Rosetta silent file (secondary structure, phi, psi, omega in degrees, C-alpha in Angstrom):
SEQUENCE: XXXXXXXXXXXXXXXXXXXXXXXXXXXXXXXXXXXXXXXXXXXXXXXXXXXXXXXXXXXXXXXX
SCORE:     score description
SCORE:     0.000 S_00000001
   1 L     0.000  -40.768  179.593    0.001   -0.002   -0.013 S_00000001
   2 H   -66.164  -39.637  179.719    2.802    2.397    0.857 S_00000001
   3 H   -63.697  -37.357  176.334    4.637    1.719   -2.399 S_00000001
   4 H   -64.027  -41.289  179.393    1.489    2.522   -4.357 S_00000001
   5 H   -65.348  -35.622  177.374    1.141    5.781   -2.446 S_00000001
   6 H   -64.499  -29.915  178.489    4.754    6.669   -3.217 S_00000001
   7 H   -76.847  -20.218 -178.146    4.018    6.341   -6.916 S_00000001
   8 H  -100.671  -20.951 -177.643    1.081    8.746   -6.654 S_00000001
   9 L  -146.214  166.686  177.806    2.443   11.407   -4.253 S_00000001
  10 L   -70.716  157.103 -179.248    5.648   12.786   -2.785 S_00000001
  11 H   -65.553  -30.573 -179.609    7.239   11.238    0.275 S_00000001
  12 H   -70.349   -9.888  174.740    6.725   14.402    2.337 S_00000001
  13 H  -102.665  -41.136 -174.253    2.968   13.801    2.016 S_00000001
  14 H   -70.217  -44.932 -174.509    2.837   10.001    2.174 S_00000001
  15 H   -62.962  -48.417  177.581    5.011    9.389    5.231 S_00000001
  16 H   -62.549  -37.164  179.612    3.110   11.660    7.687 S_00000001
  17 H   -63.780  -47.601 -178.690   -0.220   10.305    6.466 S_00000001
  18 H   -69.420  -33.373  177.942    0.765    6.673    6.927 S_00000001
  19 H   -65.706  -45.699 -178.051    2.422    7.360   10.296 S_00000001
  20 H   -71.173  -33.693  179.926   -0.707    9.046   11.681 S_00000001
  21 H   -66.425  -33.991  178.771   -3.007    6.425   10.227 S_00000001
  22 H   -66.200  -34.542  177.795   -1.063    3.692   12.016 S_00000001
  23 H   -69.797  -42.461  178.918   -1.631    5.433   15.359 S_00000001
  24 H   -64.240  -41.259  179.698   -5.371    5.814   14.679 S_00000001
  25 H   -63.755  -39.090 -179.461   -5.649    2.163   13.608 S_00000001
  26 H   -65.040  -43.344 -179.510   -3.889    1.023   16.802 S_00000001
  27 H   -68.385  -45.595  178.849   -6.280    2.984   19.035 S_00000001
  28 H   -68.164  -34.988  177.403   -9.402    1.948   17.113 S_00000001
  29 H   -65.031  -39.743  177.390   -8.215   -1.657   16.910 S_00000001
  30 H   -67.616  -34.135  178.578   -7.760   -1.830   20.653 S_00000001
  31 H   -67.342  -44.395 -176.182  -11.201   -0.335   21.128 S_00000001
  32 H   -75.736  -50.536 -172.502  -12.868   -2.804   18.781 S_00000001
  33 H   -83.772  -32.722 -174.698  -10.953   -6.037   19.466 S_00000001
  34 H  -106.546    0.477 -178.998   -9.981   -5.622   23.113 S_00000001
  35 L    54.649   37.096  177.018  -13.007   -3.581   24.267 S_00000001
  36 L   -75.453  150.625  176.719  -10.755   -0.952   25.764 S_00000001
  37 L   -87.566  127.883  177.057  -12.254    2.303   26.956 S_00000001
  38 L   -93.765  116.127 -179.853  -11.021    5.312   25.047 S_00000001
  39 L   -90.073  178.296 -174.204  -10.639    8.257   27.389 S_00000001
  40 H   -62.900  -36.639 -175.139  -10.425   11.892   26.367 S_00000001
  41 H   -60.451  -48.046  177.707   -6.649   12.119   26.188 S_00000001
  42 H   -64.798  -33.243  177.848   -6.096    9.708   23.241 S_00000001
  43 H   -63.498  -47.562  179.018   -8.973   11.335   21.350 S_00000001
  44 H   -62.164  -39.204  179.430   -7.417   14.757   21.785 S_00000001
  45 H   -66.424  -39.322  177.346   -4.011   13.419   20.756 S_00000001
  46 H   -64.333  -41.895  178.607   -5.450   11.798   17.608 S_00000001
  47 H   -63.634  -42.105  177.329   -7.150   15.067   16.685 S_00000001
  48 H   -63.839  -40.862  178.460   -3.887   16.958   17.194 S_00000001
  49 H   -64.436  -47.078  178.007   -1.962   14.472   15.062 S_00000001
  50 H   -62.757  -38.679  176.582   -4.511   14.630   12.253 S_00000001
  51 H   -62.446  -43.349  177.801   -4.537   18.436   12.424 S_00000001
  52 H   -63.080  -40.827  178.136   -0.744   18.446   12.153 S_00000001
  53 H   -66.025  -40.502  178.212   -0.798   16.101    9.158 S_00000001
  54 H   -61.961  -45.729  177.493   -3.405   18.283    7.452 S_00000001
  55 H   -62.232  -43.462 -176.989   -1.257   21.376    8.020 S_00000001
  56 H   -66.647  -41.018 -177.516    1.880   19.596    6.879 S_00000001
  57 H   -80.051  -27.222 -179.645    0.398   18.184    3.699 S_00000001
  58 H   -82.492  -31.905 -172.485   -1.555   21.290    2.694 S_00000001
  59 H  -107.553   -1.927  177.802    1.099   23.944    3.210 S_00000001
  60 L   -79.900  -29.494 -176.637    4.356   22.283    2.215 S_00000001
  61 H   -73.846  -20.378 -178.460    3.641   22.326   -1.509 S_00000001
  62 H   -75.969  -20.114 -176.446    3.198   26.137   -1.552 S_00000001
  63 H  -106.876   23.727  178.934    6.806   26.757   -0.500 S_00000001
  64 L   -80.370    0.000    0.000    8.639   24.617   -3.036 S_00000001
């Protein structure tokens, strides 16, 4: 999947996206498969990570 993404976009966009998605998948996977309770802190951290990825991917191409 990552190799396909590298053929379609630059590495400075692909790497942060896949890194943040792996964190989200780990938290959601533990919630679904292990019935863990998700408290407010991981939710806020996921939102911050996604916000950072959005900023990184949207504003890096303007300064090339």
